[in-house]
Amino acid sequence: MGDLIVLGISCIFVNNILLAQYLGNCPFMGTSKKMETAVGMAFAVVFVLVMAGLITWVVNTYVLVKYGLGFLRTIAFILVIASLVQFVEMFLKKSIPALYAGLGIFLPLITTNCAVMGVCLINVNEEYTFIETAVSSLTYAIGFGLALILFAGVREKILLGRVPKPLQDTSIGLVTAGLISLAFFAFKGMV
Amino acid sequence: MAKTLAQEFTKGLWDEIPPFRLVLGLCPVLAVTKTVENGLGMGMATTFVLLCSNILVSLLRNVIPSKVRIACFIIIIATFVTVVELLMQAYAYPLFLKLGIFIPLIVVNCIVLGRSEAFASKNKIVYSAADGLGIGIGFTLSLAALGGVRELLGSGCLLGKDIMGPSFEPFTFMIEAPGAFVALGLMLCVMNFIGKK
């Protein structure tokens, strides 16, 4: 149990998926201009990442490794993620329309979010057990959401300031992300 | 076709150079540019995938039904990524270990899917190949440039050779994650400044 808590904390803070592992940066830059879209994206990622992490673990352990098909991992994982996203989209549209409307266009975008694929690959490379996979997927997703929402808050404030023209938009966004990343860097000594 | 073949090729080198003009595919840009060598390796792997997937998508553009086109593109791209992965494991194992999970992650690099969707699915094979090659080389150059800045400031070396001399105090901040964001942000600023004139 203690190990799982340590794993969780290190996934949220120390190895934060956005700021320390550099995964999922396109949606990080793309959806952080407004708080609303950032929150939508954060929840969509938590939802899909946990499911994708568990399903790819099962596929990897009981199909790919068992039959010696390890070289097909990339293709198998991207297919699992793409079809999972499609399935989740259809399911939500039918049964929970309110949530579907809330997540909106962020669901299909998740297919090409490298955070999802990246976490699935990390889980497999680190040879986590099923429980560890569940914990790491969930906490990586929480770390993603935390960083995204923090960053969106800062970015909304930047809009009020006067930024030199060449630095505007993505450029100042990246520098800001660097500063937040520096703050997260301080967690390195924690675990 | 208003543009010539040469124009399709050169636009990837300046007008639409990723990741500066097209802000796509940021993750590998930030993650693998600790040194010039890593940047070049990653750039070449991505160029290969871009070129091959653009050609194949362009060949199949009249066969693929438009409703399932994204899924088809992803499978085509994933196939070539697997090819690169296996080739690198066989012939460039040290580089393969350094780049780690970022090789399989070329699948979800938005530049590759973006070119398939925006260009190769609408244009002839030769033009698509020129586009893929141009964008790929542009991407490689950007990665190498960013890698150069970070390697020079972060460890005082360039391609593993000591440039700055023994009195230089390495600026380790540049090699770590925060430095990647700041360096890319400032390079983008310089590009904007030059380009806007």
mmCIF file of C-alpha atoms in Angstrom:
data_model
loop_
_atom_site.group_PDB
_atom_site.id
_atom_site.type_symbol
_atom_site.label_atom_id
_atom_site.label_comp_id
_atom_site.label_asym_id
_atom_site.label_seq_id
_atom_site.Cartn_x
_atom_site.Cartn_y
_atom_site.Cartn_z
ATOM 1 C CA MET A 1 0.000 0.000 0.000
ATOM 2 C CA GLY A 2 2.807 2.395 0.945
ATOM 3 C CA ASP A 3 4.542 1.687 -2.353
ATOM 4 C CA LEU A 4 1.404 2.577 -4.269
ATOM 5 C CA ILE A 5 1.095 5.916 -2.471
ATOM 6 C CA VAL A 6 4.721 6.738 -3.255
ATOM 7 C CA LEU A 7 4.150 5.735 -6.887
ATOM 8 C CA GLY A 8 1.068 7.951 -7.039
ATOM 9 C CA ILE A 9 2.781 10.991 -5.559
ATOM 10 C CA SER A 10 5.792 10.633 -7.809
ATOM 11 C CA CYS A 11 3.532 10.375 -10.875
ATOM 12 C CA ILE A 12 1.604 13.536 -9.964
ATOM 13 C CA PHE A 13 4.447 15.789 -8.855
ATOM 14 C CA VAL A 14 7.954 14.461 -9.420
ATOM 15 C CA ASN A 15 7.470 12.877 -12.844
ATOM 16 C CA ASN A 16 4.648 15.170 -13.896
ATOM 17 C CA ILE A 17 3.689 14.052 -17.363
ATOM 18 C CA LEU A 18 3.557 17.537 -18.882
ATOM 19 C CA LEU A 19 6.299 19.387 -17.097
ATOM 20 C CA ALA A 20 8.911 16.709 -16.444
ATOM 21 C CA GLN A 21 8.246 14.006 -19.077
ATOM 22 C CA TYR A 22 7.344 16.361 -21.931
ATOM 23 C CA LEU A 23 4.308 14.387 -23.057
ATOM 24 C CA GLY A 24 0.992 15.832 -24.196
ATOM 25 C CA ASN A 25 2.309 19.286 -24.946
ATOM 26 C CA CYS A 26 0.156 20.006 -27.997
ATOM 27 C CA PRO A 27 -3.133 19.994 -26.072
ATOM 28 C CA PHE A 28 -1.275 21.719 -23.209
ATOM 29 C CA MET A 29 -0.563 24.698 -25.495
ATOM 30 C CA GLY A 30 -3.765 24.381 -27.516
ATOM 31 C CA THR A 31 -6.428 24.153 -24.824
ATOM 32 C CA SER A 32 -4.963 26.307 -22.070
ATOM 33 C CA LYS A 33 -6.079 29.702 -23.366
ATOM 34 C CA LYS A 34 -9.375 29.502 -21.510
ATOM 35 C CA MET A 35 -10.111 27.939 -18.128
ATOM 36 C CA GLU A 36 -13.261 26.235 -19.445
ATOM 37 C CA THR A 37 -11.528 24.316 -22.213
ATOM 38 C CA ALA A 38 -8.668 23.402 -19.886
ATOM 39 C CA VAL A 39 -11.062 21.845 -17.370
ATOM 40 C CA GLY A 40 -12.865 19.968 -20.172
ATOM 41 C CA MET A 41 -9.632 18.578 -21.534
ATOM 42 C CA ALA A 42 -8.392 17.634 -18.061
ATOM 43 C CA PHE A 43 -11.472 15.532 -17.319
ATOM 44 C CA ALA A 44 -11.494 13.921 -20.754
ATOM 45 C CA VAL A 45 -7.868 12.867 -20.266
ATOM 46 C CA VAL A 46 -8.487 11.406 -16.788
ATOM 47 C CA PHE A 47 -11.389 9.409 -18.171
ATOM 48 C CA VAL A 48 -9.653 8.022 -21.256
ATOM 49 C CA LEU A 49 -6.186 7.564 -19.776
ATOM 50 C CA VAL A 50 -7.334 5.243 -16.973
ATOM 51 C CA MET A 51 -9.330 3.067 -19.365
ATOM 52 C CA ALA A 52 -6.595 3.041 -22.002
ATOM 53 C CA GLY A 53 -3.926 2.195 -19.433
ATOM 54 C CA LEU A 54 -5.841 -0.823 -18.139
ATOM 55 C CA ILE A 55 -6.922 -2.126 -21.543
ATOM 56 C CA THR A 56 -3.473 -1.836 -23.114
ATOM 57 C CA TRP A 57 -2.008 -3.636 -20.095
ATOM 58 C CA VAL A 58 -4.409 -6.533 -20.657
ATOM 59 C CA VAL A 59 -3.740 -6.572 -24.413
ATOM 60 C CA ASN A 60 -0.002 -6.480 -23.860
ATOM 61 C CA THR A 61 0.104 -9.188 -21.192
ATOM 62 C CA TYR A 62 -2.419 -11.659 -22.545
ATOM 63 C CA VAL A 63 -2.011 -11.193 -26.297
ATOM 64 C CA LEU A 64 1.262 -9.574 -27.324
ATOM 65 C CA VAL A 65 3.648 -11.092 -24.778
ATOM 66 C CA LYS A 66 1.908 -14.462 -24.674
ATOM 67 C CA TYR A 67 2.153 -15.023 -28.425
ATOM 68 C CA GLY A 68 5.515 -13.271 -28.938
ATOM 69 C CA LEU A 69 4.098 -10.357 -30.921
ATOM 70 C CA GLY A 70 5.983 -7.617 -29.083
ATOM 71 C CA PHE A 71 7.004 -5.900 -32.329
ATOM 72 C CA LEU A 72 3.352 -5.101 -33.055
ATOM 73 C CA ARG A 73 3.019 -3.098 -29.845
ATOM 74 C CA THR A 74 2.933 0.359 -31.432
ATOM 75 C CA ILE A 75 0.225 -0.590 -33.924
ATOM 76 C CA ALA A 76 -1.800 -2.541 -31.361
ATOM 77 C CA PHE A 77 -1.722 0.282 -28.791
ATOM 78 C CA ILE A 78 -2.723 3.023 -31.193
ATOM 79 C CA LEU A 79 -5.594 0.876 -32.477
ATOM 80 C CA VAL A 80 -6.772 0.173 -28.925
ATOM 81 C CA ILE A 81 -6.641 3.870 -28.038
ATOM 82 C CA ALA A 82 -8.351 5.039 -31.243
ATOM 83 C CA SER A 83 -11.176 2.535 -30.959
ATOM 84 C CA LEU A 84 -11.540 3.157 -27.226
ATOM 85 C CA VAL A 85 -11.944 6.883 -27.820
ATOM 86 C CA GLN A 86 -14.514 6.222 -30.543
ATOM 87 C CA PHE A 87 -16.394 3.813 -28.283
ATOM 88 C CA VAL A 88 -16.375 6.172 -25.297
ATOM 89 C CA GLU A 89 -17.664 8.930 -27.547
ATOM 90 C CA MET A 90 -20.607 6.845 -28.784
ATOM 91 C CA PHE A 91 -21.382 5.554 -25.291
ATOM 92 C CA LEU A 92 -21.412 9.021 -23.741
ATOM 93 C CA LYS A 93 -23.517 10.449 -26.576
ATOM 94 C CA LYS A 94 -26.234 7.835 -25.935
ATOM 95 C CA SER A 95 -26.201 7.488 -22.157
ATOM 96 C CA ILE A 96 -24.711 10.617 -20.551
ATOM 97 C CA PRO A 97 -25.409 13.457 -23.031
ATOM 98 C CA ALA A 98 -24.605 16.148 -20.439
ATOM 99 C CA LEU A 99 -21.052 14.880 -19.991
ATOM 100 C CA TYR A 100 -20.702 14.411 -23.754
ATOM 101 C CA ALA A 101 -21.679 18.020 -24.372
ATOM 102 C CA GLY A 102 -19.212 19.112 -21.689
ATOM 103 C CA LEU A 103 -16.256 17.230 -23.132
ATOM 104 C CA GLY A 104 -17.241 18.185 -26.677
ATOM 105 C CA ILE A 105 -14.459 18.148 -29.229
ATOM 106 C CA PHE A 106 -11.814 17.157 -26.701
ATOM 107 C CA LEU A 107 -12.676 13.480 -26.864
ATOM 108 C CA PRO A 108 -11.674 12.833 -30.509
ATOM 109 C CA LEU A 109 -8.557 14.976 -30.015
ATOM 110 C CA ILE A 110 -7.334 12.601 -27.322
ATOM 111 C CA THR A 111 -6.472 9.933 -29.893
ATOM 112 C CA THR A 112 -3.471 11.976 -30.960
ATOM 113 C CA ASN A 113 -2.578 13.096 -27.433
ATOM 114 C CA CYS A 114 0.810 11.559 -26.820
ATOM 115 C CA ALA A 115 0.254 11.608 -23.049
ATOM 116 C CA VAL A 116 -2.195 8.690 -23.407
ATOM 117 C CA MET A 117 0.022 6.596 -25.654
ATOM 118 C CA GLY A 118 3.082 7.614 -23.629
ATOM 119 C CA VAL A 119 1.658 6.483 -20.284
ATOM 120 C CA CYS A 120 0.582 3.155 -21.800
ATOM 121 C CA LEU A 121 4.129 2.615 -23.065
ATOM 122 C CA ILE A 122 5.685 3.679 -19.746
ATOM 123 C CA ASN A 123 3.441 1.225 -17.878
ATOM 124 C CA VAL A 124 4.600 -1.595 -20.103
ATOM 125 C CA ASN A 125 8.283 -0.600 -20.068
ATOM 126 C CA GLU A 126 8.339 -0.386 -16.276
ATOM 127 C CA GLU A 127 6.634 -3.793 -16.074
ATOM 128 C CA TYR A 128 3.968 -2.600 -13.659
ATOM 129 C CA THR A 129 1.385 -5.046 -12.289
ATOM 130 C CA PHE A 130 -2.301 -4.490 -12.968
ATOM 131 C CA ILE A 131 -2.855 -2.544 -9.730
ATOM 132 C CA GLU A 132 0.262 -0.420 -10.262
ATOM 133 C CA THR A 133 -0.887 0.300 -13.811
ATOM 134 C CA ALA A 134 -4.234 1.504 -12.492
ATOM 135 C CA VAL A 135 -2.559 3.767 -9.914
ATOM 136 C CA SER A 136 0.033 5.182 -12.293
ATOM 137 C CA SER A 137 -2.521 5.843 -15.084
ATOM 138 C CA LEU A 138 -4.855 7.637 -12.704
ATOM 139 C CA THR A 139 -2.155 9.712 -11.041
ATOM 140 C CA TYR A 140 -0.428 10.629 -14.305
ATOM 141 C CA ALA A 141 -3.818 11.825 -15.550
ATOM 142 C CA ILE A 142 -4.366 13.829 -12.357
ATOM 143 C CA GLY A 143 -0.927 15.375 -12.785
ATOM 144 C CA PHE A 144 -1.816 16.308 -16.361
ATOM 145 C CA GLY A 145 -5.058 17.940 -15.225
ATOM 146 C CA LEU A 146 -3.363 19.770 -12.367
ATOM 147 C CA ALA A 147 -0.634 21.238 -14.580
ATOM 148 C CA LEU A 148 -3.095 22.136 -17.346
ATOM 149 C CA ILE A 149 -5.515 23.936 -15.015
ATOM 150 C CA LEU A 150 -2.705 25.788 -13.197
ATOM 151 C CA PHE A 151 -1.253 26.870 -16.527
ATOM 152 C CA ALA A 152 -4.638 28.010 -17.853
ATOM 153 C CA GLY A 153 -5.058 30.188 -14.774
ATOM 154 C CA VAL A 154 -1.701 31.856 -15.360
ATOM 155 C CA ARG A 155 -2.369 32.254 -19.076
ATOM 156 C CA GLU A 156 -5.668 34.051 -18.477
ATOM 157 C CA LYS A 157 -3.760 36.620 -16.448
ATOM 158 C CA ILE A 158 -1.133 37.037 -19.177
ATOM 159 C CA LEU A 159 -3.892 38.230 -21.519
ATOM 160 C CA LEU A 160 -4.257 41.311 -19.324
ATOM 161 C CA GLY A 161 -0.574 42.225 -19.531
ATOM 162 C CA ARG A 162 1.214 43.950 -22.395
ATOM 163 C CA VAL A 163 3.456 41.414 -24.070
ATOM 164 C CA PRO A 164 6.004 42.495 -26.744
ATOM 165 C CA LYS A 165 4.721 41.554 -30.191
ATOM 166 C CA PRO A 166 7.179 38.793 -31.190
ATOM 167 C CA LEU A 167 6.726 37.108 -27.809
ATOM 168 C CA GLN A 168 2.935 36.940 -28.023
ATOM 169 C CA ASP A 169 0.798 33.790 -27.825
ATOM 170 C CA THR A 170 2.687 30.494 -27.991
ATOM 171 C CA SER A 171 6.069 32.045 -27.348
ATOM 172 C CA ILE A 172 5.183 33.609 -23.996
ATOM 173 C CA GLY A 173 3.160 30.465 -23.276
ATOM 174 C CA LEU A 174 6.261 28.303 -23.579
ATOM 175 C CA VAL A 175 8.352 30.606 -21.390
ATOM 176 C CA THR A 176 5.587 30.557 -18.758
ATOM 177 C CA ALA A 177 5.418 26.770 -18.972
ATOM 178 C CA GLY A 178 9.168 26.753 -18.358
ATOM 179 C CA LEU A 179 8.722 28.757 -15.170
ATOM 180 C CA ILE A 180 5.934 26.467 -13.918
ATOM 181 C CA SER A 181 8.110 23.506 -14.798
ATOM 182 C CA LEU A 182 10.870 25.063 -12.707
ATOM 183 C CA ALA A 183 8.457 25.202 -9.773
ATOM 184 C CA PHE A 184 7.574 21.517 -10.244
ATOM 185 C CA PHE A 185 11.289 20.793 -10.416
ATOM 186 C CA ALA A 186 11.426 21.537 -6.701
ATOM 187 C CA PHE A 187 9.408 18.378 -6.015
ATOM 188 C CA LYS A 188 12.381 16.287 -7.189
ATOM 189 C CA GLY A 189 13.660 15.846 -3.647
ATOM 190 C CA MET A 190 10.305 14.674 -2.324
ATOM 191 C CA VAL A 191 10.350 10.969 -3.180
ATOM 192 C CA MET B 1 -1.579 23.283 -59.330
ATOM 193 C CA ALA B 2 -0.284 26.784 -58.795
ATOM 194 C CA LYS B 3 2.818 25.865 -56.860
ATOM 195 C CA THR B 4 5.790 24.151 -58.429
ATOM 196 C CA LEU B 5 7.457 21.102 -57.039
ATOM 197 C CA ALA B 6 10.368 23.132 -55.693
ATOM 198 C CA GLN B 7 7.993 25.469 -53.875
ATOM 199 C CA GLU B 8 6.227 22.563 -52.165
ATOM 200 C CA PHE B 9 9.614 21.350 -51.007
ATOM 201 C CA THR B 10 11.064 24.657 -49.808
ATOM 202 C CA LYS B 11 7.969 25.809 -47.938
ATOM 203 C CA GLY B 12 8.780 23.222 -45.264
ATOM 204 C CA LEU B 13 12.172 24.829 -44.768
ATOM 205 C CA TRP B 14 10.956 28.321 -43.888
ATOM 206 C CA ASP B 15 7.334 29.343 -44.559
ATOM 207 C CA GLU B 16 5.792 26.418 -42.717
ATOM 208 C CA ILE B 17 8.782 25.104 -40.779
ATOM 209 C CA PRO B 18 7.614 22.974 -37.875
ATOM 210 C CA PRO B 19 7.500 23.426 -34.939
ATOM 211 C CA PHE B 20 7.986 27.189 -35.269
ATOM 212 C CA ARG B 21 5.448 28.107 -37.948
ATOM 213 C CA LEU B 22 3.170 25.134 -37.440
ATOM 214 C CA VAL B 23 3.074 24.731 -33.681
ATOM 215 C CA LEU B 24 2.650 20.967 -33.807
ATOM 216 C CA GLY B 25 4.584 17.995 -32.530
ATOM 217 C CA LEU B 26 5.971 19.790 -29.515
ATOM 218 C CA CYS B 27 6.639 16.762 -27.337
ATOM 219 C CA PRO B 28 9.585 15.248 -29.219
ATOM 220 C CA VAL B 29 10.910 18.758 -29.814
ATOM 221 C CA LEU B 30 11.128 19.396 -26.095
ATOM 222 C CA ALA B 31 12.120 15.938 -25.005
ATOM 223 C CA VAL B 32 14.908 14.792 -27.293
ATOM 224 C CA THR B 33 16.794 18.029 -27.909
ATOM 225 C CA LYS B 34 19.264 17.713 -25.069
ATOM 226 C CA THR B 35 22.012 17.249 -27.667
ATOM 227 C CA VAL B 36 22.382 17.883 -31.405
ATOM 228 C CA GLU B 37 22.866 14.176 -32.052
ATOM 229 C CA ASN B 38 19.570 13.164 -30.442
ATOM 230 C CA GLY B 39 17.777 15.948 -32.299
ATOM 231 C CA LEU B 40 19.185 14.849 -35.659
ATOM 232 C CA GLY B 41 18.342 11.193 -35.033
ATOM 233 C CA MET B 42 14.782 11.982 -34.047
ATOM 234 C CA GLY B 43 14.429 14.358 -37.006
ATOM 235 C CA MET B 44 15.605 11.750 -39.483
ATOM 236 C CA ALA B 45 13.308 9.076 -38.070
ATOM 237 C CA THR B 46 10.360 11.481 -38.335
ATOM 238 C CA THR B 47 11.365 12.499 -41.878
ATOM 239 C CA PHE B 48 11.381 8.885 -42.981
ATOM 240 C CA VAL B 49 7.919 8.282 -41.528
ATOM 241 C CA LEU B 50 6.596 11.532 -43.026
ATOM 242 C CA LEU B 51 7.935 10.770 -46.495
ATOM 243 C CA CYS B 52 6.704 7.158 -46.594
ATOM 244 C CA SER B 53 3.290 7.855 -45.085
ATOM 245 C CA ASN B 54 2.736 10.844 -47.373
ATOM 246 C CA ILE B 55 3.531 8.729 -50.447
ATOM 247 C CA LEU B 56 1.304 5.843 -49.381
ATOM 248 C CA VAL B 57 -1.590 8.060 -48.300
ATOM 249 C CA SER B 58 -1.364 9.912 -51.589
ATOM 250 C CA LEU B 59 -1.366 6.636 -53.541
ATOM 251 C CA LEU B 60 -4.428 5.402 -51.681
ATOM 252 C CA ARG B 61 -6.249 8.722 -51.534
ATOM 253 C CA ASN B 62 -8.977 7.667 -53.985
ATOM 254 C CA VAL B 63 -9.450 4.260 -52.372
ATOM 255 C CA ILE B 64 -9.834 5.228 -48.707
ATOM 256 C CA PRO B 65 -13.448 6.095 -47.798
ATOM 257 C CA SER B 66 -13.528 9.574 -46.284
ATOM 258 C CA LYS B 67 -15.435 8.485 -43.160
ATOM 259 C CA VAL B 68 -12.715 6.179 -41.899
ATOM 260 C CA ARG B 69 -9.766 8.088 -43.335
ATOM 261 C CA ILE B 70 -8.222 9.107 -39.995
ATOM 262 C CA ALA B 71 -8.145 5.497 -38.798
ATOM 263 C CA CYS B 72 -6.548 4.415 -42.092
ATOM 264 C CA PHE B 73 -3.916 7.156 -41.884
ATOM 265 C CA ILE B 74 -3.040 6.149 -38.330
ATOM 266 C CA ILE B 75 -2.551 2.529 -39.337
ATOM 267 C CA ILE B 76 -0.336 3.528 -42.284
ATOM 268 C CA ILE B 77 1.725 5.775 -40.016
ATOM 269 C CA ALA B 78 1.956 3.154 -37.263
ATOM 270 C CA THR B 79 3.268 0.637 -39.781
ATOM 271 C CA PHE B 80 6.112 2.902 -40.861
ATOM 272 C CA VAL B 81 6.883 3.805 -37.258
ATOM 273 C CA THR B 82 7.264 0.109 -36.496
ATOM 274 C CA VAL B 83 9.623 -0.176 -39.493
ATOM 275 C CA VAL B 84 11.757 2.689 -38.139
ATOM 276 C CA GLU B 85 11.686 1.192 -34.656
ATOM 277 C CA LEU B 86 12.956 -2.179 -35.859
ATOM 278 C CA LEU B 87 15.568 -0.603 -38.170
ATOM 279 C CA MET B 88 16.945 1.550 -35.357
ATOM 280 C CA GLN B 89 17.043 -1.400 -32.984
ATOM 281 C CA ALA B 90 19.107 -3.262 -35.564
ATOM 282 C CA TYR B 91 21.505 -0.548 -36.775
ATOM 283 C CA ALA B 92 21.512 2.323 -34.248
ATOM 284 C CA TYR B 93 20.890 0.691 -30.889
ATOM 285 C CA PRO B 94 22.564 3.359 -28.656
ATOM 286 C CA LEU B 95 20.479 6.101 -30.265
ATOM 287 C CA PHE B 96 17.375 3.922 -29.956
ATOM 288 C CA LEU B 97 17.978 3.615 -26.201
ATOM 289 C CA LYS B 98 18.479 7.370 -25.830
ATOM 290 C CA LEU B 99 15.312 8.316 -27.685
ATOM 291 C CA GLY B 100 13.351 5.673 -25.758
ATOM 292 C CA ILE B 101 9.581 5.891 -25.955
ATOM 293 C CA PHE B 102 9.712 8.868 -28.283
ATOM 294 C CA ILE B 103 10.292 6.610 -31.297
ATOM 295 C CA PRO B 104 6.961 4.750 -30.940
ATOM 296 C CA LEU B 105 5.400 8.117 -30.094
ATOM 297 C CA ILE B 106 6.041 9.362 -33.656
ATOM 298 C CA VAL B 107 2.671 7.683 -34.310
ATOM 299 C CA VAL B 108 0.906 10.396 -32.347
ATOM 300 C CA ASN B 109 3.095 13.244 -33.601
ATOM 301 C CA CYS B 110 0.511 15.654 -34.963
ATOM 302 C CA ILE B 111 2.818 16.837 -37.766
ATOM 303 C CA VAL B 112 2.719 13.448 -39.486
ATOM 304 C CA LEU B 113 -1.041 12.993 -39.231
ATOM 305 C CA GLY B 114 -1.524 16.671 -40.062
ATOM 306 C CA ARG B 115 0.404 16.393 -43.354
ATOM 307 C CA SER B 116 -1.492 13.238 -44.341
ATOM 308 C CA GLU B 117 -4.821 14.894 -43.676
ATOM 309 C CA ALA B 118 -4.071 18.384 -44.957
ATOM 310 C CA PHE B 119 -1.830 17.626 -47.920
ATOM 311 C CA ALA B 120 -1.238 14.045 -49.018
ATOM 312 C CA SER B 121 -4.924 13.104 -49.105
ATOM 313 C CA LYS B 122 -5.585 15.843 -51.677
ATOM 314 C CA ASN B 123 -2.452 15.932 -53.847
ATOM 315 C CA LYS B 124 -0.506 13.845 -56.350
ATOM 316 C CA ILE B 125 2.255 11.496 -55.250
ATOM 317 C CA VAL B 126 5.239 13.570 -56.388
ATOM 318 C CA TYR B 127 3.938 16.696 -54.670
ATOM 319 C CA SER B 128 3.130 14.768 -51.497
ATOM 320 C CA ALA B 129 6.614 13.299 -51.441
ATOM 321 C CA ALA B 130 8.146 16.766 -51.874
ATOM 322 C CA ASP B 131 5.927 18.113 -49.104
ATOM 323 C CA GLY B 132 6.788 15.265 -46.728
ATOM 324 C CA LEU B 133 10.504 15.575 -47.404
ATOM 325 C CA GLY B 134 10.482 19.372 -47.040
ATOM 326 C CA ILE B 135 8.550 19.393 -43.777
ATOM 327 C CA GLY B 136 10.682 16.527 -42.470
ATOM 328 C CA ILE B 137 13.948 18.307 -43.225
ATOM 329 C CA GLY B 138 12.599 21.519 -41.727
ATOM 330 C CA PHE B 139 11.684 19.589 -38.584
ATOM 331 C CA THR B 140 15.146 18.011 -38.449
ATOM 332 C CA LEU B 141 16.822 21.417 -38.803
ATOM 333 C CA SER B 142 14.699 22.895 -36.010
ATOM 334 C CA LEU B 143 15.476 19.984 -33.720
ATOM 335 C CA ALA B 144 19.188 20.248 -34.464
ATOM 336 C CA ALA B 145 19.173 24.020 -33.892
ATOM 337 C CA LEU B 146 17.353 23.729 -30.576
ATOM 338 C CA GLY B 147 19.583 20.809 -29.603
ATOM 339 C CA GLY B 148 22.636 22.918 -30.474
ATOM 340 C CA VAL B 149 21.562 25.822 -28.268
ATOM 341 C CA ARG B 150 20.747 23.561 -25.347
ATOM 342 C CA GLU B 151 23.879 21.426 -25.665
ATOM 343 C CA LEU B 152 26.151 24.455 -25.995
ATOM 344 C CA LEU B 153 24.719 26.284 -22.983
ATOM 345 C CA GLY B 154 23.916 23.245 -20.882
ATOM 346 C CA SER B 155 27.170 21.320 -21.180
ATOM 347 C CA GLY B 156 29.527 23.571 -23.147
ATOM 348 C CA CYS B 157 29.810 20.980 -25.911
ATOM 349 C CA LEU B 158 28.657 20.649 -29.497
ATOM 350 C CA LEU B 159 28.262 17.150 -30.966
ATOM 351 C CA GLY B 160 30.180 15.876 -27.943
ATOM 352 C CA LYS B 161 33.192 18.173 -28.518
ATOM 353 C CA ASP B 162 34.201 20.714 -25.890
ATOM 354 C CA ILE B 163 33.666 24.174 -27.397
ATOM 355 C CA MET B 164 33.509 26.611 -24.532
ATOM 356 C CA GLY B 165 36.783 25.663 -22.841
ATOM 357 C CA PRO B 166 37.478 24.643 -19.246
ATOM 358 C CA SER B 167 36.565 27.978 -17.654
ATOM 359 C CA PHE B 168 32.941 27.713 -18.799
ATOM 360 C CA GLU B 169 30.443 26.930 -16.057
ATOM 361 C CA PRO B 170 27.750 24.654 -17.573
ATOM 362 C CA PHE B 171 24.275 26.131 -17.398
ATOM 363 C CA THR B 172 22.551 22.876 -16.345
ATOM 364 C CA PHE B 173 19.142 24.549 -16.328
ATOM 365 C CA MET B 174 19.135 24.309 -20.141
ATOM 366 C CA ILE B 175 19.424 20.515 -20.148
ATOM 367 C CA GLU B 176 16.529 20.005 -17.730
ATOM 368 C CA ALA B 177 12.841 20.253 -18.570
ATOM 369 C CA PRO B 178 12.327 23.963 -17.715
ATOM 370 C CA GLY B 179 15.189 24.972 -20.010
ATOM 371 C CA ALA B 180 13.557 23.169 -22.939
ATOM 372 C CA PHE B 181 10.379 25.222 -22.617
ATOM 373 C CA VAL B 182 12.190 28.525 -22.180
ATOM 374 C CA ALA B 183 14.656 27.886 -25.031
ATOM 375 C CA LEU B 184 11.869 26.922 -27.446
ATOM 376 C CA GLY B 185 9.783 29.930 -26.387
ATOM 377 C CA LEU B 186 12.664 32.330 -26.972
ATOM 378 C CA MET B 187 13.574 30.762 -30.330
ATOM 379 C CA LEU B 188 9.963 31.125 -31.404
ATOM 380 C CA CYS B 189 10.170 34.778 -30.385
ATOM 381 C CA VAL B 190 13.285 35.296 -32.537
ATOM 382 C CA MET B 191 11.617 33.563 -35.504
ATOM 383 C CA ASN B 192 8.565 35.805 -35.126
ATOM 384 C CA PHE B 193 10.771 38.867 -34.931
ATOM 385 C CA ILE B 194 12.665 37.996 -38.134
ATOM 386 C CA GLY B 195 9.608 36.733 -39.986
ATOM 387 C CA LYS B 196 7.320 39.702 -39.348
ATOM 388 C CA LYS B 197 9.511 42.185 -41.247
#
